[in-house]
């Protein structure tokens, strides 16, 4: 029998809440998982539905308060895995943004919270187009999969 790489559990956090935000920082999605073993890894899969956003913001994936998978961008703030400088789409449409990250070496069997948050946006439309709150609504998700060692 092969060892490791098996999925122990799958947890999904989701939100169909529509947000038209002018806050520099918003938590968009959360999900809690309690790993079965300290040797496990957590595969985090993010799917966001976004309308127009601007300017110079980024998205963070957090394990509790630790930013995961940060990249260096001219814009986006510290700890972000993606930056966005004016996602320009039709004001009546939304688009999907997907990202995955394998969190290795978590070394805990305690309940752990993962979240997706924004940083530095001056405006953001989440799960909705910028021009219409009642049409084209999305359902964004954060899926956590425990990968057993």
mmCIF file of N, CA and C in Angstrom, residues 58-147:
data_model
loop_
_atom_site.group_PDB
_atom_site.id
_atom_site.type_symbol
_atom_site.label_atom_id
_atom_site.label_comp_id
_atom_site.label_asym_id
_atom_site.label_seq_id
_atom_site.Cartn_x
_atom_site.Cartn_y
_atom_site.Cartn_z
ATOM 1 N N UNK A 58 -4.561 43.720 -3.174
ATOM 2 C CA UNK A 58 -4.130 42.334 -3.260
ATOM 3 C C UNK A 58 -4.999 41.443 -2.392
ATOM 4 N N UNK A 59 -4.833 40.129 -2.578
ATOM 5 C CA UNK A 59 -5.546 39.136 -1.792
ATOM 6 C C UNK A 59 -4.558 38.348 -0.951
ATOM 7 N N UNK A 60 -4.949 38.033 0.286
ATOM 8 C CA UNK A 60 -4.125 37.251 1.198
ATOM 9 C C UNK A 60 -4.830 35.945 1.533
ATOM 10 N N UNK A 61 -4.043 34.863 1.636
ATOM 11 C CA UNK A 61 -4.494 33.616 2.221
ATOM 12 C C UNK A 61 -3.823 33.531 3.578
ATOM 13 N N UNK A 62 -4.623 33.378 4.631
ATOM 14 C CA UNK A 62 -4.076 33.366 5.986
ATOM 15 C C UNK A 62 -4.367 32.048 6.691
ATOM 16 N N UNK A 63 -3.364 31.527 7.398
ATOM 17 C CA UNK A 63 -3.563 30.456 8.381
ATOM 18 C C UNK A 63 -3.526 31.148 9.720
ATOM 19 N N UNK A 64 -4.659 31.226 10.379
ATOM 20 C CA UNK A 64 -4.817 32.061 11.566
ATOM 21 C C UNK A 64 -4.372 33.475 11.185
ATOM 22 N N UNK A 65 -3.247 33.979 11.667
ATOM 23 C CA UNK A 65 -2.831 35.338 11.289
ATOM 24 C C UNK A 65 -1.602 35.358 10.383
ATOM 25 N N UNK A 66 -1.151 34.171 9.927
ATOM 26 C CA UNK A 66 0.049 34.076 9.094
ATOM 27 C C UNK A 66 -0.315 34.067 7.612
ATOM 28 N N UNK A 67 0.248 34.999 6.843
ATOM 29 C CA UNK A 67 0.018 35.046 5.397
ATOM 30 C C UNK A 67 0.780 33.899 4.732
ATOM 31 N N UNK A 68 0.105 33.182 3.827
ATOM 32 C CA UNK A 68 0.689 32.030 3.139
ATOM 33 C C UNK A 68 0.901 32.343 1.666
ATOM 34 N N UNK A 69 2.007 31.878 1.133
ATOM 35 C CA UNK A 69 2.278 32.012 -0.287
ATOM 36 C C UNK A 69 2.425 33.419 -0.793
ATOM 37 N N UNK A 70 2.969 34.337 0.021
ATOM 38 C CA UNK A 70 3.063 35.712 -0.467
ATOM 39 C C UNK A 70 4.039 35.831 -1.630
ATOM 40 N N UNK A 71 3.751 36.760 -2.515
ATOM 41 C CA UNK A 71 4.606 37.085 -3.655
ATOM 42 C C UNK A 71 4.989 38.556 -3.550
ATOM 43 N N UNK A 72 5.974 38.945 -4.306
ATOM 44 C CA UNK A 72 6.392 40.335 -4.309
ATOM 45 C C UNK A 72 5.753 41.033 -5.503
ATOM 46 N N UNK A 73 4.993 42.068 -5.221
ATOM 47 C CA UNK A 73 4.319 42.833 -6.257
ATOM 48 C C UNK A 73 4.599 44.310 -6.059
ATOM 49 N N UNK A 74 4.501 45.040 -7.125
ATOM 50 C CA UNK A 74 4.608 46.489 -7.003
ATOM 51 C C UNK A 74 3.455 47.018 -6.166
ATOM 52 N N UNK A 75 2.274 46.427 -6.368
ATOM 53 C CA UNK A 75 1.086 46.800 -5.614
ATOM 54 C C UNK A 75 0.559 45.557 -4.926
ATOM 55 N N UNK A 76 -0.279 45.728 -3.949
ATOM 56 C CA UNK A 76 -0.927 44.585 -3.325
ATOM 57 C C UNK A 76 -0.699 44.484 -1.846
ATOM 58 N N UNK A 77 0.278 45.168 -1.301
ATOM 59 C CA UNK A 77 0.512 45.112 0.131
ATOM 60 C C UNK A 77 1.349 43.926 0.540
ATOM 61 N N UNK A 78 1.676 43.844 1.809
ATOM 62 C CA UNK A 78 2.538 42.770 2.301
ATOM 63 C C UNK A 78 1.757 41.476 2.445
ATOM 64 N N UNK A 79 2.379 40.383 2.102
ATOM 65 C CA UNK A 79 1.786 39.073 2.315
ATOM 66 C C UNK A 79 0.755 38.640 1.305
ATOM 67 N N UNK A 80 0.546 39.387 0.237
ATOM 68 C CA UNK A 80 -0.487 39.020 -0.728
ATOM 69 C C UNK A 80 0.027 37.985 -1.718
ATOM 70 N N UNK A 81 -0.880 37.107 -2.185
ATOM 71 C CA UNK A 81 -0.524 36.127 -3.210
ATOM 72 C C UNK A 81 -0.915 36.618 -4.586
ATOM 73 N N UNK A 82 -1.668 37.693 -4.668
ATOM 74 C CA UNK A 82 -2.062 38.248 -5.952
ATOM 75 C C UNK A 82 -2.289 39.736 -5.789
ATOM 76 N N UNK A 83 -1.969 40.477 -6.827
ATOM 77 C CA UNK A 83 -2.300 41.890 -6.794
ATOM 78 C C UNK A 83 -3.270 42.211 -7.913
ATOM 79 N N UNK A 84 -3.955 43.295 -7.760
ATOM 80 C CA UNK A 84 -4.923 43.701 -8.771
ATOM 81 C C UNK A 84 -4.848 45.201 -8.924
ATOM 82 N N UNK A 85 -4.561 45.632 -10.109
ATOM 83 C CA UNK A 85 -4.565 47.056 -10.398
ATOM 84 C C UNK A 85 -5.602 47.288 -11.484
ATOM 85 N N UNK A 86 -6.816 47.539 -11.050
ATOM 86 C CA UNK A 86 -7.913 47.840 -11.960
ATOM 87 C C UNK A 86 -8.323 46.628 -12.792
ATOM 88 N N UNK A 87 -8.979 45.640 -12.165
ATOM 89 C CA UNK A 87 -9.614 44.557 -12.911
ATOM 90 C C UNK A 87 -10.713 45.213 -13.738
ATOM 91 N N UNK A 88 -10.518 45.362 -15.003
ATOM 92 C CA UNK A 88 -11.489 46.062 -15.832
ATOM 93 C C UNK A 88 -12.317 45.051 -16.612
ATOM 94 N N UNK A 89 -13.570 44.957 -16.267
ATOM 95 C CA UNK A 89 -14.509 44.112 -16.999
ATOM 96 C C UNK A 89 -15.773 44.937 -17.221
ATOM 97 N N UNK A 90 -16.666 44.413 -18.018
ATOM 98 C CA UNK A 90 -17.956 45.058 -18.193
ATOM 99 C C UNK A 90 -18.580 45.271 -16.818
ATOM 100 N N UNK A 91 -19.138 46.430 -16.579
ATOM 101 C CA UNK A 91 -19.678 46.743 -15.258
ATOM 102 C C UNK A 91 -20.869 45.867 -14.871
ATOM 103 N N UNK A 92 -21.422 45.125 -15.815
ATOM 104 C CA UNK A 92 -22.541 44.221 -15.520
ATOM 105 C C UNK A 92 -22.093 42.772 -15.408
ATOM 106 N N UNK A 93 -20.792 42.514 -15.392
ATOM 107 C CA UNK A 93 -20.316 41.134 -15.332
ATOM 108 C C UNK A 93 -19.339 40.936 -14.178
ATOM 109 N N UNK A 94 -19.121 39.684 -13.844
ATOM 110 C CA UNK A 94 -18.124 39.312 -12.855
ATOM 111 C C UNK A 94 -17.232 38.242 -13.474
ATOM 112 N N UNK A 95 -16.044 38.048 -12.910
ATOM 113 C CA UNK A 95 -15.157 37.016 -13.418
ATOM 114 C C UNK A 95 -14.625 36.202 -12.256
ATOM 115 N N UNK A 96 -14.206 34.962 -12.573
ATOM 116 C CA UNK A 96 -13.704 34.084 -11.525
ATOM 117 C C UNK A 96 -12.190 34.191 -11.432
ATOM 118 N N UNK A 97 -11.706 34.131 -10.214
ATOM 119 C CA UNK A 97 -10.281 34.167 -9.912
ATOM 120 C C UNK A 97 -9.992 32.953 -9.031
ATOM 121 N N UNK A 98 -9.111 32.065 -9.501
ATOM 122 C CA UNK A 98 -8.824 30.825 -8.787
ATOM 123 C C UNK A 98 -7.351 30.738 -8.421
ATOM 124 N N UNK A 99 -7.082 30.158 -7.259
ATOM 125 C CA UNK A 99 -5.711 30.017 -6.784
ATOM 126 C C UNK A 99 -5.647 28.834 -5.832
ATOM 127 N N UNK A 100 -4.521 28.106 -5.822
ATOM 128 C CA UNK A 100 -4.342 26.971 -4.916
ATOM 129 C C UNK A 100 -2.984 27.076 -4.232
ATOM 130 N N UNK A 101 -2.924 26.582 -2.990
ATOM 131 C CA UNK A 101 -1.685 26.608 -2.220
ATOM 132 C C UNK A 101 -1.651 25.397 -1.295
ATOM 133 N N UNK A 102 -0.512 24.684 -1.272
ATOM 134 C CA UNK A 102 -0.322 23.546 -0.370
ATOM 135 C C UNK A 102 0.443 24.029 0.850
ATOM 136 N N UNK A 103 -0.226 24.035 1.989
ATOM 137 C CA UNK A 103 0.369 24.482 3.253
ATOM 138 C C UNK A 103 1.010 23.264 3.928
ATOM 139 N N UNK A 104 2.332 23.201 3.872
ATOM 140 C CA UNK A 104 3.072 22.070 4.434
ATOM 141 C C UNK A 104 3.642 22.418 5.801
ATOM 142 N N UNK A 105 3.870 21.414 6.598
ATOM 143 C CA UNK A 105 4.527 21.616 7.883
ATOM 144 C C UNK A 105 3.716 22.392 8.891
ATOM 145 N N UNK A 106 2.389 22.182 8.923
ATOM 146 C CA UNK A 106 1.571 22.937 9.867
ATOM 147 C C UNK A 106 1.764 22.462 11.299
ATOM 148 N N UNK A 107 2.152 21.197 11.475
ATOM 149 C CA UNK A 107 2.544 20.629 12.775
ATOM 150 C C UNK A 107 1.551 20.883 13.900
ATOM 151 N N UNK A 108 0.271 20.679 13.634
ATOM 152 C CA UNK A 108 -0.726 20.849 14.690
ATOM 153 C C UNK A 108 -1.910 19.919 14.457
ATOM 154 N N UNK A 109 -2.560 19.550 15.541
ATOM 155 C CA UNK A 109 -3.837 18.853 15.464
ATOM 156 C C UNK A 109 -4.915 19.702 16.128
ATOM 157 N N UNK A 110 -4.623 20.973 16.281
ATOM 158 C CA UNK A 110 -5.584 21.921 16.848
ATOM 159 C C UNK A 110 -6.433 22.530 15.731
ATOM 160 N N UNK A 111 -7.608 23.004 16.079
ATOM 161 C CA UNK A 111 -8.466 23.694 15.107
ATOM 162 C C UNK A 111 -7.702 24.880 14.523
ATOM 163 N N UNK A 112 -7.727 24.985 13.215
ATOM 164 C CA UNK A 112 -6.991 26.020 12.501
ATOM 165 C C UNK A 112 -7.933 26.742 11.546
ATOM 166 N N UNK A 113 -7.865 28.054 11.542
ATOM 167 C CA UNK A 113 -8.721 28.860 10.672
ATOM 168 C C UNK A 113 -7.924 29.365 9.478
ATOM 169 N N UNK A 114 -8.461 29.124 8.292
ATOM 170 C CA UNK A 114 -7.916 29.674 7.057
ATOM 171 C C UNK A 114 -8.892 30.743 6.578
ATOM 172 N N UNK A 115 -8.351 31.804 6.011
ATOM 173 C CA UNK A 115 -9.212 32.863 5.499
ATOM 174 C C UNK A 115 -8.586 33.517 4.277
ATOM 175 N N UNK A 116 -9.434 34.147 3.488
ATOM 176 C CA UNK A 116 -9.001 34.950 2.350
ATOM 177 C C UNK A 116 -9.430 36.374 2.657
ATOM 178 N N UNK A 117 -8.475 37.293 2.581
ATOM 179 C CA UNK A 117 -8.746 38.691 2.907
ATOM 180 C C UNK A 117 -8.139 39.598 1.851
ATOM 181 N N UNK A 118 -8.656 40.809 1.787
ATOM 182 C CA UNK A 118 -8.100 41.811 0.886
ATOM 183 C C UNK A 118 -7.112 42.682 1.645
ATOM 184 N N UNK A 119 -6.276 43.357 0.874
ATOM 185 C CA UNK A 119 -5.380 44.346 1.463
ATOM 186 C C UNK A 119 -5.160 45.469 0.466
ATOM 187 N N UNK A 120 -5.378 46.672 0.911
ATOM 188 C CA UNK A 120 -5.045 47.894 0.181
ATOM 189 C C UNK A 120 -6.028 48.313 -0.908
ATOM 190 N N UNK A 121 -7.136 47.611 -1.094
ATOM 191 C CA UNK A 121 -8.090 48.052 -2.105
ATOM 192 C C UNK A 121 -8.768 49.346 -1.661
ATOM 193 N N UNK A 122 -9.019 50.234 -2.613
ATOM 194 C CA UNK A 122 -9.856 51.395 -2.300
ATOM 195 C C UNK A 122 -11.295 51.126 -2.698
ATOM 196 N N UNK A 123 -11.527 50.167 -3.586
ATOM 197 C CA UNK A 123 -12.882 49.691 -3.863
ATOM 198 C C UNK A 123 -12.806 48.284 -4.429
ATOM 199 N N UNK A 124 -13.799 47.478 -4.084
ATOM 200 C CA UNK A 124 -13.837 46.082 -4.497
ATOM 201 C C UNK A 124 -15.282 45.630 -4.571
ATOM 202 N N UNK A 125 -15.623 44.905 -5.630
ATOM 203 C CA UNK A 125 -16.942 44.303 -5.772
ATOM 204 C C UNK A 125 -16.757 42.790 -5.720
ATOM 205 N N UNK A 126 -17.350 42.172 -4.701
ATOM 206 C CA UNK A 126 -17.189 40.745 -4.419
ATOM 207 C C UNK A 126 -18.536 40.047 -4.594
ATOM 208 N N UNK A 127 -18.540 38.987 -5.385
ATOM 209 C CA UNK A 127 -19.753 38.213 -5.679
ATOM 210 C C UNK A 127 -20.831 39.032 -6.378
ATOM 211 N N UNK A 128 -20.431 40.104 -7.035
ATOM 212 C CA UNK A 128 -21.398 40.937 -7.762
ATOM 213 C C UNK A 128 -20.675 41.831 -8.750
ATOM 214 N N UNK A 129 -21.373 42.252 -9.810
ATOM 215 C CA UNK A 129 -20.816 43.254 -10.706
ATOM 216 C C UNK A 129 -20.840 44.627 -10.039
ATOM 217 N N UNK A 130 -20.066 45.539 -10.568
ATOM 218 C CA UNK A 130 -20.025 46.873 -9.968
ATOM 219 C C UNK A 130 -21.287 47.667 -10.236
ATOM 220 N N UNK A 131 -22.019 47.307 -11.277
ATOM 221 C CA UNK A 131 -23.160 48.116 -11.692
ATOM 222 C C UNK A 131 -24.515 47.561 -11.267
ATOM 223 N N UNK A 132 -24.540 46.357 -10.687
ATOM 224 C CA UNK A 132 -25.835 45.764 -10.354
ATOM 225 C C UNK A 132 -25.704 44.790 -9.198
ATOM 226 N N UNK A 133 -26.390 45.078 -8.119
ATOM 227 C CA UNK A 133 -26.322 44.210 -6.949
ATOM 228 C C UNK A 133 -27.232 42.987 -7.064
ATOM 229 N N UNK A 134 -28.141 42.977 -8.025
ATOM 230 C CA UNK A 134 -29.123 41.896 -8.079
ATOM 231 C C UNK A 134 -28.972 40.976 -9.275
ATOM 232 N N UNK A 135 -28.004 41.222 -10.146
ATOM 233 C CA UNK A 135 -27.822 40.322 -11.284
ATOM 234 C C UNK A 135 -26.370 39.866 -11.355
ATOM 235 N N UNK A 136 -26.174 38.647 -11.818
ATOM 236 C CA UNK A 136 -24.823 38.126 -11.974
ATOM 237 C C UNK A 136 -24.142 37.783 -10.673
ATOM 238 N N UNK A 137 -24.903 37.446 -9.635
ATOM 239 C CA UNK A 137 -24.315 37.155 -8.331
ATOM 240 C C UNK A 137 -23.480 35.878 -8.371
ATOM 241 N N UNK A 138 -22.415 35.849 -7.575
ATOM 242 C CA UNK A 138 -21.529 34.697 -7.500
ATOM 243 C C UNK A 138 -21.568 34.041 -6.131
ATOM 244 N N UNK A 139 -20.946 32.871 -6.048
ATOM 245 C CA UNK A 139 -20.782 32.143 -4.797
ATOM 246 C C UNK A 139 -19.310 31.749 -4.707
ATOM 247 N N UNK A 140 -18.529 32.460 -3.920
ATOM 248 C CA UNK A 140 -17.092 32.222 -3.795
ATOM 249 C C UNK A 140 -16.838 31.138 -2.756
ATOM 250 N N UNK A 141 -15.731 30.375 -2.943
ATOM 251 C CA UNK A 141 -15.446 29.251 -2.059
ATOM 252 C C UNK A 141 -13.973 29.199 -1.646
ATOM 253 N N UNK A 142 -13.769 28.620 -0.474
ATOM 254 C CA UNK A 142 -12.447 28.264 0.038
ATOM 255 C C UNK A 142 -12.546 26.795 0.448
ATOM 256 N N UNK A 143 -11.859 25.927 -0.283
ATOM 257 C CA UNK A 143 -11.895 24.494 0.002
ATOM 258 C C UNK A 143 -10.576 24.093 0.647
ATOM 259 N N UNK A 144 -10.657 23.392 1.774
ATOM 260 C CA UNK A 144 -9.492 22.886 2.490
ATOM 261 C C UNK A 144 -9.507 21.361 2.422
ATOM 262 N N UNK A 145 -8.382 20.783 1.996
ATOM 263 C CA UNK A 145 -8.263 19.324 1.931
ATOM 264 C C UNK A 145 -7.047 18.913 2.746
ATOM 265 N N UNK A 146 -7.269 18.052 3.743
ATOM 266 C CA UNK A 146 -6.140 17.539 4.516
ATOM 267 C C UNK A 146 -5.466 16.428 3.728
ATOM 268 N N UNK A 147 -4.172 16.618 3.462
ATOM 269 C CA UNK A 147 -3.380 15.621 2.749
ATOM 270 C C UNK A 147 -2.544 14.886 3.791
#
